[in-house]
Amino acid sequence: MAQQDRAIRTRRSILEAAARVFGERGYASATVEEILNRAGVTRGALYFHFSSKEEVALGVLEAQMPIDRLPEQSSKLQKLVDHGMVMAYRLRHDPLVQAGVSLALDQGARELDRDAAFRAWSDQLEQILAEARGQGELLPHIEVADTAEFLTGAFAGVQAMSQVHCNRADLGHRVSVLLRHVLPSISTPAMLAALDLSPERGERVFQEYREGSPEAVTPAARG
């Protein structure tokens, strides 16, 4: 068990070091040597966990994937809101998640499957929207696949703008504004009135998630 814990910590340290290197230099300019130096591990330790720089980058990309088991909500549209708000919170507090998003948007990382992260988000939002439709929370004309892709792209743009403007310090507010503009066009009026769209929602839900899933707490998120 101790050996397994050590391996998990080593893998995490490599990913965190790679996140910093990719964030500073971009994927194309980053080197394995820089990642090794930043992580303070041997080449053998890195290659025990990852076969190449590309595989390290894919590990960083996976860090931003949507959380599968947030606290359950009776309203599926509230669940949709919570996924966006929690991601906004993670982007402000976890460098590994920040680097994953940056890699997904890095035009120089052409050999990476950067589309996987976008597909993961769109697929999960589509599933939540389908559940919302099943509960009668959506307006009749809504196409769930198109809406899921629109929300994924809109979030990507909003977070990029927030990063440039203030290093994402106002991202919770910006996501709240985005949802306040979009949700009236897809939600039934009765459901819309019951949703919590406050900018602080992401932190509250993420704390509930951490309490229910202690193994999911990252070092960066503890601070």
Short mmCIF file of C-alpha atoms in Angstrom, two decimals:
data_model
loop_
_atom_site.label_atom_id
_atom_site.label_comp_id
_atom_site.label_asym_id
_atom_site.label_seq_id
_atom_site.Cartn_x
_atom_site.Cartn_y
_atom_site.Cartn_z
CA MET A 1 0.00 0.00 0.00
CA ALA A 2 2.85 2.40 0.86
CA GLN A 3 4.48 1.65 -2.49
CA GLN A 4 1.19 2.27 -4.28
CA ASP A 5 0.71 5.59 -2.45
CA ARG A 6 4.25 6.61 -3.39
CA ALA A 7 3.58 5.78 -7.04
CA ILE A 8 0.40 7.86 -6.99
CA ARG A 9 2.28 10.82 -5.48
CA THR A 10 5.07 10.47 -8.04
CA ARG A 11 2.61 10.42 -10.91
CA ARG A 12 0.84 13.47 -9.53
CA SER A 13 4.13 15.36 -9.08
CA ILE A 14 5.08 14.63 -12.68
CA LEU A 15 1.72 15.89 -13.94
CA GLU A 16 1.91 19.04 -11.81
CA ALA A 17 5.44 19.75 -13.03
CA ALA A 18 4.38 19.14 -16.63
CA ALA A 19 1.39 21.44 -16.14
CA ARG A 20 3.71 24.26 -15.10
CA VAL A 21 6.12 23.62 -17.97
CA PHE A 22 3.34 23.37 -20.58
CA GLY A 23 1.75 26.51 -19.14
CA GLU A 24 4.96 28.48 -19.39
CA ARG A 25 6.33 27.23 -22.71
CA GLY A 26 3.44 25.62 -24.57
CA TYR A 27 3.33 21.98 -25.59
CA ALA A 28 5.58 22.20 -28.64
CA SER A 29 8.46 23.95 -26.83
CA ALA A 30 8.31 21.93 -23.62
CA THR A 31 10.81 19.11 -23.17
CA VAL A 32 10.87 15.95 -21.08
CA GLU A 33 14.12 17.19 -19.50
CA GLU A 34 12.39 20.32 -18.23
CA ILE A 35 9.57 18.25 -16.77
CA LEU A 36 12.06 15.94 -15.04
CA ASN A 37 13.95 18.86 -13.54
CA ARG A 38 10.79 20.56 -12.35
CA ALA A 39 9.35 17.36 -10.86
CA GLY A 40 12.64 16.28 -9.28
CA VAL A 41 12.28 12.67 -10.49
CA THR A 42 14.44 10.37 -12.56
CA ARG A 43 13.83 9.59 -16.21
CA GLY A 44 13.05 6.01 -15.19
CA ALA A 45 10.35 7.20 -12.78
CA LEU A 46 8.72 9.28 -15.50
CA TYR A 47 8.80 6.49 -18.05
CA PHE A 48 7.37 4.07 -15.48
CA HIS A 49 4.17 6.14 -15.58
CA PHE A 50 4.27 7.69 -19.08
CA SER A 51 5.79 6.48 -22.33
CA SER A 52 6.30 9.92 -23.90
CA LYS A 53 5.78 13.67 -23.60
CA GLU A 54 2.52 13.20 -25.47
CA GLU A 55 1.27 10.73 -22.88
CA VAL A 56 2.20 13.13 -20.08
CA ALA A 57 0.23 15.85 -21.86
CA LEU A 58 -2.78 13.55 -22.22
CA GLY A 59 -2.60 12.96 -18.47
CA VAL A 60 -2.71 16.71 -17.92
CA LEU A 61 -5.64 17.01 -20.32
CA GLU A 62 -7.55 14.37 -18.37
CA ALA A 63 -7.29 16.47 -15.21
CA GLN A 64 -9.90 18.90 -16.54
CA MET A 65 -12.41 16.19 -17.43
CA PRO A 66 -15.83 16.72 -15.83
CA ILE A 67 -16.42 15.20 -12.39
CA ASP A 68 -18.81 12.28 -12.70
CA ARG A 69 -20.37 12.24 -9.23
CA LEU A 70 -21.23 15.68 -7.97
CA PRO A 71 -23.83 15.86 -5.17
CA GLU A 72 -27.13 14.75 -6.68
CA GLN A 73 -29.84 17.34 -7.33
CA SER A 74 -33.52 16.75 -7.91
CA SER A 75 -33.38 19.29 -10.74
CA LYS A 76 -31.25 18.18 -13.67
CA LEU A 77 -30.84 21.77 -14.82
CA GLN A 78 -29.37 22.57 -11.40
CA LYS A 79 -27.00 19.65 -11.99
CA LEU A 80 -26.06 21.27 -15.31
CA VAL A 81 -25.42 24.59 -13.56
CA ASP A 82 -23.33 22.85 -10.90
CA HIS A 83 -21.02 21.25 -13.45
CA GLY A 84 -20.22 24.65 -14.94
CA MET A 85 -19.83 26.36 -11.58
CA VAL A 86 -17.60 23.61 -10.17
CA MET A 87 -15.39 23.76 -13.24
CA ALA A 88 -15.11 27.53 -12.77
CA TYR A 89 -14.01 26.95 -9.18
CA ARG A 90 -11.49 24.26 -10.14
CA LEU A 91 -10.03 26.53 -12.81
CA ARG A 92 -9.37 29.19 -10.21
CA HIS A 93 -7.73 26.86 -7.69
CA ASP A 94 -6.10 23.84 -9.36
CA PRO A 95 -3.05 24.48 -11.60
CA LEU A 96 -3.41 21.02 -13.12
CA VAL A 97 -6.93 21.79 -14.31
CA GLN A 98 -5.75 25.17 -15.58
CA ALA A 99 -3.01 23.50 -17.59
CA GLY A 100 -5.44 20.95 -19.00
CA VAL A 101 -7.65 23.70 -20.35
CA SER A 102 -4.65 25.59 -21.73
CA LEU A 103 -3.46 22.45 -23.54
CA ALA A 104 -6.92 21.87 -25.00
CA LEU A 105 -6.75 25.36 -26.51
CA ASP A 106 -3.06 25.17 -27.52
CA GLN A 107 -2.93 25.45 -31.31
CA GLY A 108 0.67 24.20 -31.27
CA ALA A 109 -0.30 20.83 -29.77
CA ARG A 110 -1.50 19.39 -33.06
CA GLU A 111 -0.51 15.78 -32.35
CA LEU A 112 -2.59 15.63 -29.17
CA ASP A 113 -6.22 14.56 -29.17
CA ARG A 114 -7.29 17.93 -27.80
CA ASP A 115 -10.85 17.29 -28.91
CA ALA A 116 -11.30 14.56 -26.29
CA ALA A 117 -11.81 17.05 -23.47
CA PHE A 118 -14.41 18.99 -25.45
CA ARG A 119 -16.18 15.75 -26.37
CA ALA A 120 -16.21 14.64 -22.74
CA TRP A 121 -17.82 17.88 -21.62
CA SER A 122 -20.34 17.94 -24.48
CA ASP A 123 -21.28 14.30 -23.92
CA GLN A 124 -21.86 14.79 -20.21
CA LEU A 125 -23.86 17.97 -20.70
CA GLU A 126 -25.93 16.24 -23.38
CA GLN A 127 -26.70 13.43 -20.95
CA ILE A 128 -27.75 15.89 -18.23
CA LEU A 129 -29.91 17.82 -20.68
CA ALA A 130 -31.56 14.59 -21.80
CA GLU A 131 -32.36 13.84 -18.16
CA ALA A 132 -33.74 17.37 -17.77
CA ARG A 133 -35.96 16.81 -20.81
CA GLY A 134 -37.21 13.56 -19.29
CA GLN A 135 -38.25 15.49 -16.17
CA GLY A 136 -40.03 18.19 -18.16
CA GLU A 137 -37.50 20.92 -17.33
CA LEU A 138 -36.72 21.95 -20.92
CA LEU A 139 -38.74 23.91 -23.43
CA PRO A 140 -40.15 21.60 -26.15
CA HIS A 141 -38.03 22.87 -29.06
CA ILE A 142 -34.61 22.35 -27.45
CA GLU A 143 -32.09 20.10 -29.24
CA VAL A 144 -29.99 18.69 -26.43
CA ALA A 145 -26.88 17.85 -28.55
CA ASP A 146 -26.70 21.34 -30.06
CA THR A 147 -27.26 22.95 -26.67
CA ALA A 148 -24.54 20.85 -25.04
CA GLU A 149 -22.01 21.81 -27.70
CA PHE A 150 -22.98 25.47 -27.49
CA LEU A 151 -22.54 25.52 -23.71
CA THR A 152 -19.16 23.79 -23.95
CA GLY A 153 -17.89 26.30 -26.49
CA ALA A 154 -19.36 29.28 -24.65
CA PHE A 155 -17.70 28.21 -21.40
CA ALA A 156 -14.35 27.79 -23.17
CA GLY A 157 -14.61 31.33 -24.51
CA VAL A 158 -15.72 32.86 -21.23
CA GLN A 159 -12.93 31.24 -19.24
CA ALA A 160 -10.34 32.34 -21.83
CA MET A 161 -11.57 35.93 -21.60
CA SER A 162 -11.51 35.77 -17.80
CA GLN A 163 -7.97 34.40 -17.86
CA VAL A 164 -6.71 37.26 -20.00
CA HIS A 165 -8.65 39.89 -18.08
CA CYS A 166 -7.83 38.92 -14.47
CA ASN A 167 -6.30 35.42 -14.31
CA ARG A 168 -9.80 33.96 -13.88
CA ALA A 169 -10.48 35.80 -10.61
CA ASP A 170 -13.98 36.74 -11.85
CA LEU A 171 -14.77 33.43 -13.57
CA GLY A 172 -17.57 32.47 -11.17
CA HIS A 173 -19.32 35.76 -11.93
CA ARG A 174 -18.79 35.41 -15.69
CA VAL A 175 -20.18 31.85 -15.75
CA SER A 176 -23.16 33.02 -13.69
CA VAL A 177 -23.82 35.78 -16.25
CA LEU A 178 -23.49 33.28 -19.11
CA LEU A 179 -26.04 30.94 -17.53
CA ARG A 180 -28.44 33.78 -16.73
CA HIS A 181 -28.47 34.64 -20.43
CA VAL A 182 -28.70 31.09 -21.78
CA LEU A 183 -31.01 29.27 -19.38
CA PRO A 184 -34.14 31.39 -20.04
CA SER A 185 -33.98 30.18 -23.65
CA ILE A 186 -33.96 26.47 -22.71
CA SER A 187 -35.65 26.14 -19.29
CA THR A 188 -39.32 26.14 -18.40
CA PRO A 189 -40.19 29.30 -16.42
CA ALA A 190 -41.08 27.41 -13.25
CA MET A 191 -37.78 25.55 -13.20
CA LEU A 192 -35.76 28.66 -14.03
CA ALA A 193 -37.06 30.46 -10.95
CA ALA A 194 -35.82 27.65 -8.69
CA LEU A 195 -32.21 27.49 -9.94
CA ASP A 196 -29.26 28.71 -7.87
CA LEU A 197 -27.00 30.59 -10.28
CA SER A 198 -24.93 32.46 -7.69
CA PRO A 199 -21.22 32.88 -8.44
CA GLU A 200 -20.34 31.14 -5.13
CA ARG A 201 -22.30 28.03 -6.05
CA GLY A 202 -19.25 26.20 -7.46
CA GLU A 203 -17.25 26.41 -4.24
CA ARG A 204 -20.16 25.17 -2.10
CA VAL A 205 -20.85 22.19 -4.36
CA PHE A 206 -17.18 21.32 -4.69
CA GLN A 207 -16.80 21.27 -0.90
CA GLU A 208 -19.73 18.83 -0.71
CA TYR A 209 -18.06 16.71 -3.36
CA ARG A 210 -14.77 16.67 -1.42
CA GLU A 211 -16.51 15.62 1.78
CA GLY A 212 -18.21 12.76 -0.02
CA SER A 213 -15.10 11.72 -2.01
CA PRO A 214 -11.96 12.30 0.09
CA GLU A 215 -9.82 10.37 -2.39
CA ALA A 216 -10.63 12.97 -5.05
CA VAL A 217 -9.11 15.87 -3.13
CA THR A 218 -6.00 17.16 -4.89
CA PRO A 219 -3.15 18.91 -3.09
CA ALA A 220 -3.88 22.10 -5.00
CA ALA A 221 -7.55 21.99 -4.02
CA ARG A 222 -6.80 21.65 -0.31
CA GLY A 223 -5.45 25.18 -0.06
#
